[in-house]
Coordinates of C-alpha atoms (C1' of nucleotides) in Angstrom, one line a residue:
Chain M
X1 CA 6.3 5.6 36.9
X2 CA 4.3 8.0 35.0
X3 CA 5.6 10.5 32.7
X4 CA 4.1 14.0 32.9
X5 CA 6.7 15.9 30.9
X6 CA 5.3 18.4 28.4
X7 CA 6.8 18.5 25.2
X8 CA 9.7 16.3 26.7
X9 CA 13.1 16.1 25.5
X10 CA 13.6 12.4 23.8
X11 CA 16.9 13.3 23.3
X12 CA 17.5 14.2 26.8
X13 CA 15.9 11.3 27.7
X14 CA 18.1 8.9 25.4
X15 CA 21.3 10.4 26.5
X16 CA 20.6 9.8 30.4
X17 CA 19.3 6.2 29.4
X18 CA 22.7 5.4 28.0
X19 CA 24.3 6.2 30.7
X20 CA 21.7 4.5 33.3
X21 CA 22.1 1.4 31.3
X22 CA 26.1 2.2 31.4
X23 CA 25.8 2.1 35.2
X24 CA 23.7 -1.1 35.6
X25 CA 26.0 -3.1 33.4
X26 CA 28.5 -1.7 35.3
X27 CA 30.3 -0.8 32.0
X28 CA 29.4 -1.4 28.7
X29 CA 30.2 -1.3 24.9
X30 CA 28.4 0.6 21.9
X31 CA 27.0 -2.6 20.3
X32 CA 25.7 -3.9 23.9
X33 CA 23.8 -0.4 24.6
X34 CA 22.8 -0.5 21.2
X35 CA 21.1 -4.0 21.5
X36 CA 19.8 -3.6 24.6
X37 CA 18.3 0.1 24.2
X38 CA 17.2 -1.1 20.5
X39 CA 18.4 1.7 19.0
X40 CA 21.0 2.5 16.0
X41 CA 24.6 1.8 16.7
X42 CA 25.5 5.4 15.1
X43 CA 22.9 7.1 17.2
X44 CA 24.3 5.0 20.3
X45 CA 27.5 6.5 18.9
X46 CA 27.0 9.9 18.9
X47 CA 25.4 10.1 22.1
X48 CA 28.8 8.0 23.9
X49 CA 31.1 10.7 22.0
X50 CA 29.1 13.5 23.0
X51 CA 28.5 12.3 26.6
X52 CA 32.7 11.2 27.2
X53 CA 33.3 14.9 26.0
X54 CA 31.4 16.2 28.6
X55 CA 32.8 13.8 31.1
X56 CA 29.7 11.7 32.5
X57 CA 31.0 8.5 30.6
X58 CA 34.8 7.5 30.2
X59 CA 36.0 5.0 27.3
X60 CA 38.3 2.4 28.3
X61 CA 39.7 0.5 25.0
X62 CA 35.9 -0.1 23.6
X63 CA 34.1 0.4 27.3
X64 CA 32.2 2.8 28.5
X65 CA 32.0 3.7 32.1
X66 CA 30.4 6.3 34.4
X67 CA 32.6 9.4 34.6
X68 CA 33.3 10.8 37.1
X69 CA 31.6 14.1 36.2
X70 CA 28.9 13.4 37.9
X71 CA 30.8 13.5 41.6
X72 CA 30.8 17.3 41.7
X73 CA 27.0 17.4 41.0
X74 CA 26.2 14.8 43.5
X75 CA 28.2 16.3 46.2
X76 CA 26.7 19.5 45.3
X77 CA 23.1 18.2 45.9
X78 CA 24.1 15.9 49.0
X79 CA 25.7 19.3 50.5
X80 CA 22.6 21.2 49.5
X81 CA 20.8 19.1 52.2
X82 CA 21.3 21.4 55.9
X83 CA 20.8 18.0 57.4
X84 CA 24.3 15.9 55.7
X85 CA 27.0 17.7 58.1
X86 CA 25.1 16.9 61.6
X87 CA 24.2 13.5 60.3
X88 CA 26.9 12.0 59.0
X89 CA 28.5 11.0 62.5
X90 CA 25.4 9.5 64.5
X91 CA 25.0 7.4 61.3
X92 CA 28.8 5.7 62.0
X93 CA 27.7 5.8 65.6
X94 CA 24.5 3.9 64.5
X95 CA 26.2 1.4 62.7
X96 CA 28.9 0.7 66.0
X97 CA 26.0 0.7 68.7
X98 CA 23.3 -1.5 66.7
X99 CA 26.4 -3.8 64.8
X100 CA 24.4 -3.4 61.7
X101 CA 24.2 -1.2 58.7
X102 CA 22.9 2.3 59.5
X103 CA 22.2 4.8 57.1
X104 CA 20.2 8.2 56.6
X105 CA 17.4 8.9 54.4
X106 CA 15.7 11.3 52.5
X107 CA 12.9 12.4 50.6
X108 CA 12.8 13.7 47.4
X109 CA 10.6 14.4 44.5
X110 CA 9.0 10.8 46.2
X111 CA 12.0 9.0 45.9
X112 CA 14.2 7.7 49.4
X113 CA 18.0 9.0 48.8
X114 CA 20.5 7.6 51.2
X115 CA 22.6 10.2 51.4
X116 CA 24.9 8.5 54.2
X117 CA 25.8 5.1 55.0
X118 CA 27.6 3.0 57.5
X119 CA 28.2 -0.8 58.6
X120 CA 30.3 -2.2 61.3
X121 CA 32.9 -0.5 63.0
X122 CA 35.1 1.7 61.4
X123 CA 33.8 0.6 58.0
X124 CA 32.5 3.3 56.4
X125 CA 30.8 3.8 53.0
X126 CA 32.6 2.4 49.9
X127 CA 34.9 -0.5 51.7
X128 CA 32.5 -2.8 52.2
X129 CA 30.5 -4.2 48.7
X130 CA 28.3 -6.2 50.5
X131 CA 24.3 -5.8 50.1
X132 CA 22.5 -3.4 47.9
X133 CA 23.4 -0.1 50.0
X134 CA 25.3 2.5 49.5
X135 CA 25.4 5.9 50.0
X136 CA 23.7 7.5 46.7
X137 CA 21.6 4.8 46.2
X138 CA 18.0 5.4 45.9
X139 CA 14.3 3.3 47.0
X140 CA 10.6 3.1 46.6
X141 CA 9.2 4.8 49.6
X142 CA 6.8 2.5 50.3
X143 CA 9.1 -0.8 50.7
X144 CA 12.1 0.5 53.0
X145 CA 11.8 1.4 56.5
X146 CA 13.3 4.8 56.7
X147 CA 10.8 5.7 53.5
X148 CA 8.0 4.2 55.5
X149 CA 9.1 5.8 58.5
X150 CA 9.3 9.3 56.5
X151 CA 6.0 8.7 54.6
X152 CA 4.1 8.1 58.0
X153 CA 5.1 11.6 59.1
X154 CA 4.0 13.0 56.2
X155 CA 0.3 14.9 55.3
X156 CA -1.9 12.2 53.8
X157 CA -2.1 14.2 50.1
X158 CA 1.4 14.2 50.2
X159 CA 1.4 10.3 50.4
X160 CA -1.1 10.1 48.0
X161 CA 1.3 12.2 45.7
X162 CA 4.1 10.1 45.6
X163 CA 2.2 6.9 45.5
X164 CA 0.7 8.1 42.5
X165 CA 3.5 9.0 41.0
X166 CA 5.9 6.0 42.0
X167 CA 2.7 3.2 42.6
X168 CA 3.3 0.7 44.6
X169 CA 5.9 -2.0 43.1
X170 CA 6.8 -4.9 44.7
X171 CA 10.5 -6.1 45.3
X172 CA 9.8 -9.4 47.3
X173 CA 6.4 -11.2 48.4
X174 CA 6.3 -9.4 51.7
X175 CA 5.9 -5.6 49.7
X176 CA 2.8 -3.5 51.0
X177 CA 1.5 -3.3 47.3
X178 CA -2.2 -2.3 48.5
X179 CA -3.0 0.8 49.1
X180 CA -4.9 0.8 51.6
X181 CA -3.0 -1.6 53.7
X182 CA 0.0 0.8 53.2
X183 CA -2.3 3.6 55.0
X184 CA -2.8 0.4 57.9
X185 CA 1.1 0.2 58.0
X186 CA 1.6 4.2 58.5
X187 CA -1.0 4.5 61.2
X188 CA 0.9 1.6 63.1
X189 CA 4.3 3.1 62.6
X190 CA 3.3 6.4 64.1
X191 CA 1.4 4.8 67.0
X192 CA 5.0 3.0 67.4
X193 CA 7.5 5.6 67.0
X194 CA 9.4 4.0 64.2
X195 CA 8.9 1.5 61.1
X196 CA 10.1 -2.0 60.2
X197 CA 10.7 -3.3 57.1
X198 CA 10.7 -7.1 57.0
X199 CA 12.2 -8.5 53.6
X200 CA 9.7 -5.9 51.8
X201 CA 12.9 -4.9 49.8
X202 CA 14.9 -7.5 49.2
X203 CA 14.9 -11.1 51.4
X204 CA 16.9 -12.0 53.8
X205 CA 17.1 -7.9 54.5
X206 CA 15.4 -6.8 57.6
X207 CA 15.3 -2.8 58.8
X208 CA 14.0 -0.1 61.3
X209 CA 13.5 3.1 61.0
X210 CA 12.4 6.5 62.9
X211 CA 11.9 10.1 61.2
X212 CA 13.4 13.1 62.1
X213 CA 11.5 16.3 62.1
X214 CA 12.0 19.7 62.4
X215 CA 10.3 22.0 64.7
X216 CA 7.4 23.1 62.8
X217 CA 6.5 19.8 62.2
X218 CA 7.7 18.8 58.7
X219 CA 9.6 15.4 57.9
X220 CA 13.3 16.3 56.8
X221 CA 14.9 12.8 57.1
X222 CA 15.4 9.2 58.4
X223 CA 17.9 7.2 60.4
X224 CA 17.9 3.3 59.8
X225 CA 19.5 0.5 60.9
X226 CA 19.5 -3.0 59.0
X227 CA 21.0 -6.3 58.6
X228 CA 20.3 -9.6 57.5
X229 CA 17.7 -11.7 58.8
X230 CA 20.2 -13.5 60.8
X231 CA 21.5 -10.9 62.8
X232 CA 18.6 -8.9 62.8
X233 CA 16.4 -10.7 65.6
X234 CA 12.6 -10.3 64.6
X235 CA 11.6 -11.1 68.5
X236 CA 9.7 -7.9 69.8
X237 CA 12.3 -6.9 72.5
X238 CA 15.3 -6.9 69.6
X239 CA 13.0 -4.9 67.6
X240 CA 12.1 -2.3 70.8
X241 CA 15.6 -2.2 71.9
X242 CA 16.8 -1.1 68.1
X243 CA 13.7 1.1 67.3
X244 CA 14.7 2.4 70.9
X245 CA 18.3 3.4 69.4
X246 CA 17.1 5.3 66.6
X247 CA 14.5 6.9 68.5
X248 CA 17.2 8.4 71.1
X249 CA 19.7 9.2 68.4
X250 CA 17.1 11.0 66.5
X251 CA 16.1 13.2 70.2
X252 CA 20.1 14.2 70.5
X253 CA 20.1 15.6 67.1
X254 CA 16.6 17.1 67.6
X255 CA 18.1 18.7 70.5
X256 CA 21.8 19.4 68.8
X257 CA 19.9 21.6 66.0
X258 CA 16.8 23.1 67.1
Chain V
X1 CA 38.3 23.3 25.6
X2 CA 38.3 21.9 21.8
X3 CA 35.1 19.6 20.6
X4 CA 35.3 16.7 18.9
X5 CA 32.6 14.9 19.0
X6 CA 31.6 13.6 15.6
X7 CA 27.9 14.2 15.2
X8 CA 27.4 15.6 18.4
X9 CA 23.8 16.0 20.1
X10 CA 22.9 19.4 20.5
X11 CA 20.1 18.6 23.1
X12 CA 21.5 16.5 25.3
X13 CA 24.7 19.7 25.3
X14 CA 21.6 22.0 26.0
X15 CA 20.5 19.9 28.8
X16 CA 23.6 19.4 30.1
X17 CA 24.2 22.8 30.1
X18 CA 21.1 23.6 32.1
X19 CA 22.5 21.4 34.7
X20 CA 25.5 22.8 35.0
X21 CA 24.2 26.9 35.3
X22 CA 22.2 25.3 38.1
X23 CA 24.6 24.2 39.7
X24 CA 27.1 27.6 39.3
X25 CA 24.1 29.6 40.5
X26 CA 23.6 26.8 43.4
X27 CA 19.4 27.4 42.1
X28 CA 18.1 29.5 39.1
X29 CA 14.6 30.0 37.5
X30 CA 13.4 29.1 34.2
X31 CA 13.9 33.1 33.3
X32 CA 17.4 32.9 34.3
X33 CA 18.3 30.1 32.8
X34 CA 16.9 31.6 29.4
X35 CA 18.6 34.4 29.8
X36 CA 22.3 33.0 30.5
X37 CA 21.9 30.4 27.9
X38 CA 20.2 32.3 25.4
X39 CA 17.6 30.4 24.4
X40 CA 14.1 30.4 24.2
X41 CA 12.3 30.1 27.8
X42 CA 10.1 27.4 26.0
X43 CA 13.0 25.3 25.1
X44 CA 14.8 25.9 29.0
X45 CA 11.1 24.7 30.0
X46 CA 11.0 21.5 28.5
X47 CA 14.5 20.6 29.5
X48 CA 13.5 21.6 32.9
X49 CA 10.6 19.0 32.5
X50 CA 12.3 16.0 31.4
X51 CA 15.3 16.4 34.2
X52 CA 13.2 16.7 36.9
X53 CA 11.0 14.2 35.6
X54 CA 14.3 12.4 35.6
X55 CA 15.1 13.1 39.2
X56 CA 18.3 15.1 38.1
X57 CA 16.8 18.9 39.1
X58 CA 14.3 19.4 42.2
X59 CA 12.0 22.1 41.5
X60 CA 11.4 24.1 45.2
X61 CA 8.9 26.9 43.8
X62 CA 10.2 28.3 41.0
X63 CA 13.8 27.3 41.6
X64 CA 15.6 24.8 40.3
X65 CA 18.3 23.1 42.0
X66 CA 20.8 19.9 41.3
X67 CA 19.1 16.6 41.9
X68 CA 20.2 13.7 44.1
X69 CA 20.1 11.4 41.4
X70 CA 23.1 12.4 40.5
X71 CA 24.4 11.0 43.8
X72 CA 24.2 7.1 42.9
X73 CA 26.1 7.8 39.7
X74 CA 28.9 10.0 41.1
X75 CA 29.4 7.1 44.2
X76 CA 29.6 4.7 41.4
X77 CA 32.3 6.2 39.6
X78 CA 34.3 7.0 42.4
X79 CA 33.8 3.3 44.1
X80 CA 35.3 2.1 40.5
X81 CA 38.6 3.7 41.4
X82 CA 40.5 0.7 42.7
X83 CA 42.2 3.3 45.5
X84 CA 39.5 4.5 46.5
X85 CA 39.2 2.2 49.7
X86 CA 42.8 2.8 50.6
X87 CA 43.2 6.3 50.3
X88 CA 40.3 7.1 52.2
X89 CA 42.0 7.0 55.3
X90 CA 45.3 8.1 54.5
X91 CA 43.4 11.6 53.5
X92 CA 42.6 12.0 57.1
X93 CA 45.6 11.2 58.5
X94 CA 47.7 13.3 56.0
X95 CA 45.6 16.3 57.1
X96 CA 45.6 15.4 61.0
X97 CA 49.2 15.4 60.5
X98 CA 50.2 18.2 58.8
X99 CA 47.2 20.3 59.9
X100 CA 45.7 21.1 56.9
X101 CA 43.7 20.2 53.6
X102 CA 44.5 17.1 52.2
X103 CA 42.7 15.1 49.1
X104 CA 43.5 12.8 47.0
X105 CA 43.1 13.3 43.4
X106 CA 43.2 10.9 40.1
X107 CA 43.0 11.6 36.2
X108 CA 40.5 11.3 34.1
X109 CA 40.2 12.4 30.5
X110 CA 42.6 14.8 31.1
X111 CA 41.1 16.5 34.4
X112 CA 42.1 15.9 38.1
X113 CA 38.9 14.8 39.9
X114 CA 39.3 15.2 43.8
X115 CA 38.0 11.4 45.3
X116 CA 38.6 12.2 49.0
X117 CA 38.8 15.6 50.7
X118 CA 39.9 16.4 54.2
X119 CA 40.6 19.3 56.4
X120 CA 41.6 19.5 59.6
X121 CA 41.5 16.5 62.8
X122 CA 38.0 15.2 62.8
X123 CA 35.9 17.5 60.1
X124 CA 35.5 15.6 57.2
X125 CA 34.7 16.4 53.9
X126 CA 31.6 18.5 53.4
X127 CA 31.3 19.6 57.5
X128 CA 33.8 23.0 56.2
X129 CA 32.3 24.9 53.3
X130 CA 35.5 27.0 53.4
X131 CA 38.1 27.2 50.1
X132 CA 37.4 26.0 46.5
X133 CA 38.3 22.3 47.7
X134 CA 35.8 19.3 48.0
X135 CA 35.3 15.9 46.9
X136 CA 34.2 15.4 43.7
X137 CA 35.4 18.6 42.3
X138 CA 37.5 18.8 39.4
X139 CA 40.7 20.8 38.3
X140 CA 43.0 21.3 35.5
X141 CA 46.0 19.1 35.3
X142 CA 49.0 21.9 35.0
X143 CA 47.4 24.4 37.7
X144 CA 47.6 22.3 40.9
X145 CA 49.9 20.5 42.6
X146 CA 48.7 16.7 42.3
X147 CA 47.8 17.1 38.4
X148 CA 51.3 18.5 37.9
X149 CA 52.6 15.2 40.2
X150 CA 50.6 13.1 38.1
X151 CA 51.6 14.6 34.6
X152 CA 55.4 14.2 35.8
X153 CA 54.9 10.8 35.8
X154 CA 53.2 10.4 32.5
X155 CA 54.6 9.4 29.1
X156 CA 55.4 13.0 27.3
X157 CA 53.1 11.8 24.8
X158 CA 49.9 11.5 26.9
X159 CA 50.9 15.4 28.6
X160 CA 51.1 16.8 25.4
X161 CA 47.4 14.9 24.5
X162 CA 46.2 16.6 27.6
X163 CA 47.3 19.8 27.1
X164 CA 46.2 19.6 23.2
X165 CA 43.3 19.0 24.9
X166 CA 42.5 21.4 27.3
X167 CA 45.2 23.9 27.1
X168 CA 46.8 25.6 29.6
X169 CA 44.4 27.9 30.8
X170 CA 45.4 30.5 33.7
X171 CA 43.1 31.3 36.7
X172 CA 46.4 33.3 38.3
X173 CA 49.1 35.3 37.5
X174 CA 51.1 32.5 38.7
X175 CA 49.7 29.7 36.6
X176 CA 51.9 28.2 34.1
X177 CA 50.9 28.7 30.6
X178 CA 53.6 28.1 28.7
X179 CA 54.3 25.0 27.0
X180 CA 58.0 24.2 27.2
X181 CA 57.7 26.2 31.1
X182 CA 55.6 23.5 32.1
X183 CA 57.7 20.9 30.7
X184 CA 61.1 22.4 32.8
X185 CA 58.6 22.1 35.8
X186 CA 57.7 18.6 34.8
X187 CA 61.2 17.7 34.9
X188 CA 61.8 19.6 38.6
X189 CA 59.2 17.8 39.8
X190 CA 60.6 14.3 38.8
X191 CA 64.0 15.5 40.8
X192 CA 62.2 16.5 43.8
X193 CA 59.9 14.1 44.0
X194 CA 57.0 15.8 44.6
X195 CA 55.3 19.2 43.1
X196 CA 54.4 22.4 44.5
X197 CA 52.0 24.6 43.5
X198 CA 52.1 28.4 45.2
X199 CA 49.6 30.5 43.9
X200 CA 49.1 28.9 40.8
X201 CA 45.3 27.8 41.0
X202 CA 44.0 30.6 43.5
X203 CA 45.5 33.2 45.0
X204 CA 46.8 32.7 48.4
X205 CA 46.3 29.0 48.2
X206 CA 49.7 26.4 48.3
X207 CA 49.8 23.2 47.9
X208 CA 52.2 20.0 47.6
X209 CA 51.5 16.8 46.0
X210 CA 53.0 13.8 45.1
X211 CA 52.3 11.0 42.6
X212 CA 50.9 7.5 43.6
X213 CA 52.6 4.8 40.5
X214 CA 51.4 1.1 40.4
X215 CA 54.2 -2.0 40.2
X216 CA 54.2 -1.5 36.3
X217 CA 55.0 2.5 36.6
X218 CA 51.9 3.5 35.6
X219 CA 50.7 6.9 37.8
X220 CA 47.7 6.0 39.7
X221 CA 46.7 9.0 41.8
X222 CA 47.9 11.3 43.9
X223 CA 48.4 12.7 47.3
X224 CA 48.5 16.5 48.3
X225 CA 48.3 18.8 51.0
X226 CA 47.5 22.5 50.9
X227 CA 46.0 25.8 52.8
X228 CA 46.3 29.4 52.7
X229 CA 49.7 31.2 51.9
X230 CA 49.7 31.9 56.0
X231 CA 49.1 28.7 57.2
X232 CA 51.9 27.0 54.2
X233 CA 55.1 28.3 54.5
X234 CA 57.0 28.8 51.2
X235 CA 60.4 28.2 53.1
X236 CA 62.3 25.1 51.8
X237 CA 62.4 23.2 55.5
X238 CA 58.8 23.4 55.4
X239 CA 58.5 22.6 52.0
X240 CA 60.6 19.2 52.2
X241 CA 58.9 18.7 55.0
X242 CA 55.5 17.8 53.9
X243 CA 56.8 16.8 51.1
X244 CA 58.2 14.1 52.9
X245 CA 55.3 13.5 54.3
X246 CA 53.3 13.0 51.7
X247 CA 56.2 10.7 49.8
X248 CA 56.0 8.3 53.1
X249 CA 52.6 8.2 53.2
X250 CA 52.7 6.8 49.7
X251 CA 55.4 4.7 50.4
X252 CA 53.3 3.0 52.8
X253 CA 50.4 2.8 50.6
X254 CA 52.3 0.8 47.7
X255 CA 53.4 -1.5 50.2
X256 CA 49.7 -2.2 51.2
X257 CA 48.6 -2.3 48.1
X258 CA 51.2 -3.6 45.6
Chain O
dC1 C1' 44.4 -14.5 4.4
dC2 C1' 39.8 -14.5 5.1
dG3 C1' 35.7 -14.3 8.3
dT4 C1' 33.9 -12.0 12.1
dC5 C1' 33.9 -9.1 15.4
dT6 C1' 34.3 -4.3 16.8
dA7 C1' 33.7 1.1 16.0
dT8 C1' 33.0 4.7 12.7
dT9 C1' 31.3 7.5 8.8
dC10 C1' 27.9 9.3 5.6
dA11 C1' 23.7 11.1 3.1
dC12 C1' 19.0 11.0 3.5
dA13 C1' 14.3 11.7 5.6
dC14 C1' 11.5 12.5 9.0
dA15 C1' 10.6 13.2 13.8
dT16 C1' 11.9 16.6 17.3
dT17 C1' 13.3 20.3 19.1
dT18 C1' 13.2 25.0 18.9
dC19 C1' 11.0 29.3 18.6
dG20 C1' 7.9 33.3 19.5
dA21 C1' 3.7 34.8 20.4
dA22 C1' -0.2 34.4 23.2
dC23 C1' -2.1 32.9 27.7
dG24 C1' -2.6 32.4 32.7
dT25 C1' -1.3 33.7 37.2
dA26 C1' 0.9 36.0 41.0
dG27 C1' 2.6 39.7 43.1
dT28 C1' 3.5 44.8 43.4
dC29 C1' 3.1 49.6 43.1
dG30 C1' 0.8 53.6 41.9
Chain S
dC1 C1' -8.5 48.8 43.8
dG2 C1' -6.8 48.2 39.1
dA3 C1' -3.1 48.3 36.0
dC4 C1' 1.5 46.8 35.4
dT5 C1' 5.3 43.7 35.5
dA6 C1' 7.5 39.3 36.1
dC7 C1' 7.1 34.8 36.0
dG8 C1' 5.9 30.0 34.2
dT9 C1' 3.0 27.7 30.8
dT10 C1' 0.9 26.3 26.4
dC11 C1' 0.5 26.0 21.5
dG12 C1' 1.2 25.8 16.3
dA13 C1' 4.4 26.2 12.8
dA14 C1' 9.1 25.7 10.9
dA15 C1' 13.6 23.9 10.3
dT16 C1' 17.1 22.2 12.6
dG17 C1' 19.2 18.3 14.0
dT18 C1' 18.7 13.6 15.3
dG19 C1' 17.9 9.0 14.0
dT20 C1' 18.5 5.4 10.6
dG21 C1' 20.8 1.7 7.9
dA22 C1' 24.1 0.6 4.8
dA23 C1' 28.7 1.0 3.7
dT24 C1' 33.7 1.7 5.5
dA25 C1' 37.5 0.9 8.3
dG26 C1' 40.1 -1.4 11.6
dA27 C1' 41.2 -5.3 15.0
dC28 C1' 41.4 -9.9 16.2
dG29 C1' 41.8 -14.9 15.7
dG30 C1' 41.5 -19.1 13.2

DNA sequence: CCGTCTATTCACACATTTCGAACGTAGTCG
DNA sequence: CGACTACGTTCGAAATGTGTGAATAGACGG
């Protein structure tokens, strides 16, 4: 992650640290945020009051938790996206054909946003706690299979873009971390049709995943399906047969919107 | 709206702002931004900068719009909401059944957030764009009919907090502004068992909602159910009768849960 | 009742943000 | 075709406002 910001805002910057840090602690108290951020107490302190005022934190006795503030503006950007509405139904459907998790995917500012997200039956998003998804949640491009899937139907600069921007971290032992074998991996994937993601994010955490594009030929999104390595065969005809799903799913929309 | 934070922090306020004109203008430009803020286009520049850089505004030419980081935060917040999970659901239903909008709302800080919003059999939230209703978005307590539900089942202390807080602002002629007016309603409300709201938030818009308490009596949520003025009669059958419905629906709900 | 946690307040000092003017770059109209 | 306007961007200079650390206040438990 590089920083290219002009004259940036360190204040700015402080404030959304707090509350990043907030989030990850899932809760958390002036003196922890204040140890942990290594700054001054009374400048951790002004920041919480100003930031619960505004609504993106709430106190509870001497907690701090995300507000909910920040629901309107995420549902604002997720509706932003033309793609959300005809989406969010073949990702349930996903999830009941394939008995995994499904979700959809997409780009931005070279960053992979879910912006959907399914498992089993009729489970939708937020009942089940289980693994790291979620709808919201957000991935390297490079070491998911939607982001693979969406990077491999993108113009080669544009790669180059984001992995310069983001690099190329690694999660697990089995993340592409070399350039040029990522540039291997996208070549393979178009050939294909769709991309697999074998513990690259996190073990024991095998995906697929195809892009969707519109008719002029630019990337707009990704369907996935995932599981754990135990219920997601890595045999070539399990594989087929799920990259198979995605790929017919993604045809009906095709066909549903343009 | 009254401040009161102690030594608040001006920049992060700015920044903040700058979010939040983005999102009322659903996309503005640097120059706007300068110009509805009033300050420099320098200053709107480097806030700009940082937020992006921070994945909380996309830049698409020279237009800024709301980022989907906020997305991971606000389905954070939400997913807190111990309810959450078990209202889902009974949004749908209450709207299948009655035939119109549905949500259900909690407090925080003062405000009703909306968690779940549903209209209609099988469109949920964000397929309709239509009315001011959505999840996520937030509302004062005394101007619709689930923050009025939920303040009737508050301590008098804690309603007079909120109101010192936020005051009674009116966005109708119908809207109760007055102090001890709301107070006789509060106490209607606690006879009837659930609130109404006609005309009170928006014009031509009704609603009914009812309060959702935990074992100890503290108010945890609420239910309600509204549309246009044509759609929700203002006759007392039809009145009770979603009324009802919503205090079933509830019913069942604390047996689930409680 | 004291010790040890919290959060909170305050005055000072310096780093940061803010400003405005000047620059670069499109795009448009005469 | 060239001047004009509108926009984003850069820069140095100035002062505002943020950050600090020590001192205060309150809560809790031994």
């Amino acid at each position: 992650m590089t920083d290219d910001a002009p004259r940036p805002v360190k204040t700015t910057k402080t404030s959304l640290a707090v509350v990043r840090t907030v989030r990850d602690n899932d809760g958390a108290t002036l003196s922890e945020l204040a140890d942990q951020l290594e700054v001054a107490k009374s400048t951790i302190h002004n920041h919480l009051h100003t930031l619960v005022e505004e609504g993106f934190l709430v106190r509870e006795g001497d907690t701090y938790h995300v507000g909910l503030q920040f629901l309107p503006f995420g549902e604002h950007a997720r509706d932003r996206n033309p793609l959300y509405a005809a989406t969010r139904r073949r990702v349930y459907s996903l999830s009941e054909k394939s008995g995994n998790e499904a979700d959809f995917i997409v780009e931005e500012n070279g960053r992979a946003y879910s912006l959907e997200y399914a498992i089993g039956e009729s489970t939708p998003r937020g009942l089940s706690e289980s693994g790291p998804f979620r709808a919201g949640n957000r991935f390297y491009m490079h070491n998911c299979a939607s982001g693979k899937a969406i990077l491999a139907s993108m113009p080669e600069a544009r790669v180059r873009e984001i992995i310069g921007r983001w690099g190329l971290p690694a999660t697990t032992d089995e993340t592409i971390t070399d350039e040029a074998a990522l540039f291997d991996e996208l070549e393979a994937i178009r050939e294909r049709g769709y991309a697999t993601n074998n513990e690259e994010l996190i073990e024991g955490y095998r995906s697929i995943g195809a892009s969707i594009t519109s008719p002029d030929g630019e990337v707009v999104g990704a369907f996935s399906i995932g599981g754990p390595t135990y219920r997601m065969a890595v045999d070539e005809s399990t594989t087929e047969e799920i990259g198979q799903l995605l790929v017919d799913e993604i045809d009906a929309l095709e066909t549903e919107l343009f």
